[in-house]
CSV table of C-alpha atoms in Angstrom, one decimal:
chain,number,residue,atom,x,y,z
J,1,MET,CA,0.0,0.0,0.0
J,2,LYS,CA,1.6,3.3,-1.1
J,3,PRO,CA,1.6,6.3,1.2
J,4,GLN,CA,-0.8,9.1,0.1
J,5,PHE,CA,0.7,12.6,0.4
J,6,HIS,CA,-1.4,15.8,0.2
J,7,LEU,CA,-0.2,19.1,-1.3
J,8,PRO,CA,-2.7,21.9,-0.4
J,9,LEU,CA,-2.1,24.9,-2.7
J,10,SER,CA,-3.6,28.3,-1.7
J,11,THR,CA,-5.1,30.5,-4.5
J,12,TYR,CA,-6.5,33.4,-2.4
J,13,PRO,CA,-5.9,35.8,-0.7
J,14,ASP,CA,-2.3,34.8,-1.3
J,15,ALA,CA,-1.2,32.2,-3.8
J,16,SER,CA,1.2,29.4,-2.7
J,17,SER,CA,4.8,29.9,-3.9
J,18,PHE,CA,5.8,27.8,-6.9
J,19,ALA,CA,8.7,26.6,-4.7
J,20,ILE,CA,6.4,24.3,-2.7
J,21,ILE,CA,5.8,22.3,-5.9
J,22,ASP,CA,9.3,21.0,-5.4
J,23,ALA,CA,7.7,18.8,-2.8
J,24,ILE,CA,6.8,16.5,-5.7
J,25,GLY,CA,10.3,15.2,-5.2
J,26,LEU,CA,9.5,14.2,-1.7
J,27,ALA,CA,6.6,12.0,-2.9
J,28,ARG,CA,8.7,10.5,-5.7
J,29,GLN,CA,11.6,9.5,-3.4
J,30,ASN,CA,9.2,7.9,-0.9
J,31,ASP,CA,7.2,6.0,-3.6
J,32,ALA,CA,4.1,7.9,-2.5
J,33,HIS,CA,1.0,9.0,-4.4
J,34,LEU,CA,0.6,12.8,-4.5
J,35,VAL,CA,-2.7,14.7,-4.6
J,36,ALA,CA,-2.6,18.5,-5.1
J,37,SER,CA,-5.7,20.3,-3.8
J,38,ILE,CA,-6.4,23.6,-5.7
J,39,PRO,CA,-9.5,25.6,-4.6
J,40,GLN,CA,-11.6,28.0,-6.6
J,41,VAL,CA,-12.5,30.5,-3.9
J,42,ARG,CA,-15.9,32.1,-4.1
J,43,ILE,CA,-16.5,35.4,-2.4
J,44,PRO,CA,-20.0,35.8,-0.8
J,45,GLN,CA,-22.1,38.8,-2.0
J,46,VAL,CA,-21.8,41.7,0.4
J,47,HIS,CA,-24.5,44.4,0.8
J,48,PRO,CA,-22.9,47.3,2.7
J,49,PRO,CA,-25.4,48.9,5.1
J,50,PHE,CA,-24.2,52.4,4.1
J,51,PRO,CA,-23.2,54.0,0.8
J,52,THR,CA,-19.5,53.4,-0.1
J,53,VAL,CA,-17.1,54.5,-2.8
J,54,ILE,CA,-15.9,50.9,-3.1
J,55,ASP,CA,-17.4,48.9,-6.0
J,56,VAL,CA,-18.0,45.7,-4.0
J,57,GLU,CA,-19.1,43.7,-7.0
J,58,THR,CA,-16.0,44.6,-9.0
J,59,TRP,CA,-13.8,43.7,-6.1
J,60,ARG,CA,-15.6,40.4,-5.6
J,61,GLY,CA,-15.1,39.5,-9.3
J,62,GLN,CA,-11.4,40.5,-9.2
J,63,ALA,CA,-10.8,38.3,-6.2
J,64,GLU,CA,-12.5,35.2,-7.7
J,65,ARG,CA,-10.6,35.7,-11.0
J,66,TYR,CA,-7.3,36.0,-9.0
J,67,SER,CA,-8.1,32.6,-7.3
J,68,ARG,CA,-9.0,31.1,-10.7
J,69,ASP,CA,-5.9,32.4,-12.4
J,70,SER,CA,-3.6,31.3,-9.5
J,71,GLY,CA,-5.1,27.8,-9.7
J,72,THR,CA,-4.5,27.7,-13.5
J,73,SER,CA,-0.8,28.8,-13.0
J,74,MET,CA,-0.4,26.1,-10.3
J,75,ARG,CA,-1.7,23.4,-12.6
J,76,GLY,CA,0.6,24.5,-15.4
J,77,HIS,CA,3.6,24.6,-13.1
J,78,ILE,CA,2.8,21.1,-11.8
J,79,ALA,CA,2.5,19.8,-15.4
J,80,ASP,CA,5.9,21.3,-16.3
J,81,ALA,CA,7.5,19.9,-13.1
J,82,ILE,CA,6.5,16.3,-13.9
J,83,SER,CA,6.6,16.4,-17.7
J,84,GLU,CA,9.8,14.4,-18.0
J,85,THR,CA,9.6,12.3,-14.8
J,86,GLY,CA,6.8,9.9,-15.5
J,87,PHE,CA,5.4,10.7,-12.1
J,88,GLU,CA,1.7,11.4,-11.8
J,89,VAL,CA,0.2,14.1,-9.6
J,90,ARG,CA,-3.6,13.9,-9.1
J,91,ILE,CA,-5.3,17.3,-9.0
J,92,HIS,CA,-8.3,17.7,-6.7
J,93,GLY,CA,-10.1,20.9,-7.7
J,94,PHE,CA,-12.9,22.2,-5.5
J,95,GLU,CA,-15.0,25.3,-4.9
J,96,VAL,CA,-15.1,26.8,-1.4
J,97,ARG,CA,-16.6,30.0,0.0
J,98,GLU,CA,-14.4,32.5,1.8
J,99,PRO,CA,-13.7,32.4,4.8
J,100,PHE,CA,-13.8,28.6,5.0
J,101,VAL,CA,-10.8,27.8,2.7
J,102,TYR,CA,-8.4,26.6,5.4
J,103,GLU,CA,-11.2,24.5,7.1
J,104,ARG,CA,-12.0,22.8,3.8
J,105,PHE,CA,-8.3,22.0,3.3
J,106,SER,CA,-8.2,20.5,6.8
J,107,GLU,CA,-11.2,18.3,6.0
J,108,ILE,CA,-9.5,17.1,2.8
J,109,ALA,CA,-6.3,16.4,4.6
J,110,LYS,CA,-8.0,13.9,6.8
J,111,CYS,CA,-8.1,11.6,3.8
J,112,TYR,CA,-4.3,11.4,3.3
J,113,ASP,CA,-1.3,10.3,5.3
J,114,LEU,CA,0.2,13.8,5.6
J,115,SER,CA,0.1,17.3,4.1
J,116,ILE,CA,3.0,19.3,2.8
J,117,VAL,CA,3.1,23.1,3.4
J,118,GLU,CA,5.7,25.7,2.8
J,119,ALA,CA,7.2,27.1,6.1
J,120,SER,CA,6.5,30.8,5.8
J,121,GLU,CA,4.5,33.5,7.6
J,122,LEU,CA,2.0,33.6,4.7
J,123,SER,CA,1.3,29.8,5.2
J,124,ARG,CA,1.3,29.9,9.0
J,125,GLN,CA,-2.5,30.0,9.5
J,126,LEU,CA,-3.0,27.2,7.0
J,127,SER,CA,-0.3,25.1,8.8
J,128,GLU,CA,-1.9,25.6,12.2
J,129,THR,CA,-5.4,24.8,10.9
J,130,LEU,CA,-4.1,21.6,9.3
J,131,LEU,CA,-2.1,20.6,12.4
J,132,PHE,CA,-5.1,21.0,14.7
J,133,GLY,CA,-8.0,20.1,12.5
J,134,SER,CA,-6.9,17.3,10.2
J,135,GLY,CA,-5.6,14.7,12.8
J,136,ARG,CA,-2.7,14.1,10.3
J,137,PRO,CA,1.0,15.1,10.4
J,138,LEU,CA,2.3,18.1,8.6
J,139,VAL,CA,5.5,18.3,6.6
J,140,LEU,CA,7.0,21.8,6.5
J,141,PHE,CA,8.9,22.5,3.4
J,142,PRO,CA,11.7,25.2,3.8
J,143,ALA,CA,11.4,27.9,1.2
J,144,THR,CA,15.1,28.4,0.8
J,145,SER,CA,16.3,24.9,0.2
J,146,VAL,CA,16.2,22.4,-2.7
J,147,TYR,CA,14.7,19.0,-1.9
J,148,SER,CA,17.1,16.1,-1.4
J,149,ARG,CA,16.7,12.5,-0.3
J,150,VAL,CA,15.8,11.8,3.3
J,151,ASP,CA,18.6,9.5,4.5
J,152,THR,CA,19.2,11.0,8.0
J,153,ILE,CA,16.4,11.8,10.3
J,154,ALA,CA,16.7,13.9,13.5
J,155,VAL,CA,14.1,13.4,16.2
J,156,ALA,CA,13.5,16.2,18.7
J,157,TRP,CA,12.8,14.1,21.8
J,158,ASP,CA,11.5,15.5,25.1
J,159,GLY,CA,9.4,12.5,26.2
J,160,SER,CA,6.1,14.1,25.4
J,161,ALA,CA,3.1,12.4,23.9
J,162,THR,CA,3.2,14.8,20.9
J,163,ALA,CA,6.9,13.8,20.3
J,164,ALA,CA,5.9,10.2,20.4
J,165,ARG,CA,3.0,10.8,17.9
J,166,ALA,CA,5.4,12.6,15.6
J,167,LEU,CA,7.9,9.7,15.7
J,168,SER,CA,5.1,7.3,14.9
J,169,SER,CA,3.8,9.5,12.0
J,170,ALA,CA,7.3,9.6,10.5
J,171,ARG,CA,7.4,5.9,9.9
J,172,VAL,CA,7.1,6.2,6.1
J,173,PHE,CA,10.4,8.1,6.2
J,174,ILE,CA,12.2,6.2,9.0
J,175,GLU,CA,11.7,2.9,7.1
J,176,ARG,CA,13.8,4.3,4.3
J,177,ALA,CA,16.4,6.1,6.4
J,178,ILE,CA,20.0,5.2,6.9
J,179,LYS,CA,20.5,6.9,10.3
J,180,VAL,CA,18.3,8.4,13.1
J,181,GLN,CA,19.5,11.1,15.5
J,182,VAL,CA,17.7,11.5,18.9
J,183,ILE,CA,18.2,15.1,19.9
J,184,SER,CA,17.3,16.3,23.4
J,185,ILE,CA,17.9,19.7,25.0
J,186,THR,CA,19.0,19.2,28.6
J,187,ASP,CA,18.8,22.8,29.8
J,188,ASP,CA,15.3,23.5,28.4
J,189,LYS,CA,13.1,21.0,30.4
J,190,GLU,CA,13.7,17.9,32.5
J,191,ILE,CA,14.3,14.8,30.3
J,192,ASP,CA,13.5,11.3,31.6
J,193,GLU,CA,16.8,9.8,30.7
J,194,ALA,CA,15.7,6.2,31.4
J,195,ASN,CA,12.8,6.6,29.0
J,196,ARG,CA,15.1,8.3,26.4
J,197,ALA,CA,17.6,5.4,26.7
J,198,LEU,CA,14.7,2.9,26.1
J,199,LEU,CA,13.6,4.8,23.0
J,200,ILE,CA,17.2,4.7,21.6
J,201,SER,CA,17.4,1.0,22.4
J,202,SER,CA,14.1,0.4,20.7
J,203,LEU,CA,15.2,2.2,17.5
J,204,LYS,CA,18.5,0.3,17.4
J,205,HIS,CA,16.6,-3.0,17.9
J,206,SER,CA,14.6,-2.1,14.8
J,207,GLY,CA,17.9,-2.2,12.8
J,208,LEU,CA,18.5,1.5,12.7
J,209,ASP,CA,21.9,3.3,13.1
J,210,VAL,CA,21.1,5.7,16.0
J,211,ASP,CA,23.0,8.7,17.3
J,212,ASP,CA,22.4,9.8,20.9
J,213,VAL,CA,22.6,13.7,20.8
J,214,SER,CA,22.2,15.6,24.1
J,215,ILE,CA,22.7,19.4,23.7
J,216,GLN,CA,22.3,22.6,25.6
J,217,ALA,CA,20.5,25.5,24.1
J,218,GLY,CA,22.6,28.1,25.8
J,219,GLY,CA,21.6,31.5,24.4
J,220,GLU,CA,19.6,30.0,21.5
J,221,THR,CA,15.9,29.4,21.4
J,222,ALA,CA,15.0,25.7,21.6
J,223,THR,CA,14.0,25.8,18.0
J,224,GLY,CA,17.3,27.3,16.9
J,225,ALA,CA,19.3,24.8,19.0
J,226,ILE,CA,17.5,21.8,17.6
J,227,GLN,CA,17.7,22.9,14.0
J,228,SER,CA,21.4,23.8,14.4
J,229,ALA,CA,22.2,20.4,15.9
J,230,ALA,CA,20.3,18.6,13.1
J,231,LEU,CA,21.9,20.6,10.3
J,232,GLU,CA,25.4,20.2,11.8
J,233,ARG,CA,24.9,16.4,11.7
J,234,LYS,CA,23.6,16.5,8.1
J,235,ALA,CA,20.0,15.6,8.9
J,236,ASP,CA,17.5,15.7,6.0
J,237,LEU,CA,14.3,15.7,8.1
J,238,LEU,CA,13.5,16.9,11.6
J,239,VAL,CA,10.7,15.1,13.4
J,240,ALA,CA,9.0,17.1,16.2
J,241,GLY,CA,5.8,17.2,18.3
J,242,GLY,CA,3.6,20.1,17.4
J,243,PHE,CA,2.1,22.4,20.1
J,244,GLY,CA,3.1,20.3,23.2
J,245,HIS,CA,1.5,23.1,25.3
J,246,SER,CA,-2.0,24.5,24.7
J,247,ARG,CA,-2.4,26.6,21.6
J,248,LEU,CA,-3.1,29.7,23.7
J,249,ARG,CA,0.0,29.2,25.8
J,250,GLU,CA,2.1,28.7,22.7
J,251,PHE,CA,0.7,31.9,21.2
J,252,ILE,CA,1.5,33.9,24.4
J,253,LEU,CA,4.9,32.4,25.2
J,254,GLY,CA,6.1,31.4,21.7
J,255,GLY,CA,7.5,28.0,21.3
J,256,VAL,CA,9.2,25.5,19.1
J,257,THR,CA,6.1,24.8,16.9
J,258,ARG,CA,5.3,28.5,16.1
J,259,GLU,CA,8.9,29.2,15.2
J,260,LEU,CA,9.2,26.1,13.0
J,261,LEU,CA,6.0,27.0,11.1
J,262,VAL,CA,7.7,30.1,9.7
J,263,LYS,CA,11.4,29.5,10.1
J,264,ALA,CA,12.1,25.8,9.2
J,265,GLU,CA,15.6,25.4,7.9
J,266,LEU,CA,15.2,21.8,6.8
J,267,LEU,CA,12.2,19.5,6.2
J,268,VAL,CA,10.2,19.2,9.4
J,269,LEU,CA,7.5,16.7,10.2
J,270,LEU,CA,5.1,17.9,12.9
J,271,ALA,CA,2.3,16.0,14.6
J,272,HIS,CA,-0.1,17.1,17.3
């Protein structure tokens, strides 16, 4: 049974970057089917209670045409990207009314093994909606890098339930990996070392080459320290639990998840 990857592509109010279409390579390398969801956004009619200088109907038509044209461009770019590969990308086109676009993406994502979204401020709301609403893992695609094979996987391990779910969700990648790194920050929160040693032993018993990586964040944020450690050790994918605290607490205090959603420096798999 092949994995099913989902690529949600925004067309309004901001169109997804063409760079995210490089995620096709992630599906190809992992022998997965890929479905690209492309919405035609419909803007509800608005009847202002007071006279206004804004031509609401003209604006509504322009917004819907922008969504349509963005979707057409996305389809063309996908066709160009796969033209010489023999790889097939299924297109799921659908209509949705604003402001329910992200919620509809989340419903669609429930039907696939994971969704792939670009890590950027523009995509942050979509990423959060998918992470909380779909019940499926999310792969963040860094905007500044070119996709390469996932041979080495870094696991950000703090012993939490969300970290365990993320590790389980990453199985499709771990089964093909050459090495796994278990990275824990020892000066950020208390780590259950016996539990951590048991995880490493379990991974090794599965036949994996496992590196035990304990680090201190020092002056860095936890996100920065984890990503730096992963990149220094040539990791291709970072696996992390998403929103280990409540969403409100993460919003107020910041946190690893919120920073990764906009500043991922390598492929990141998140699960909540």
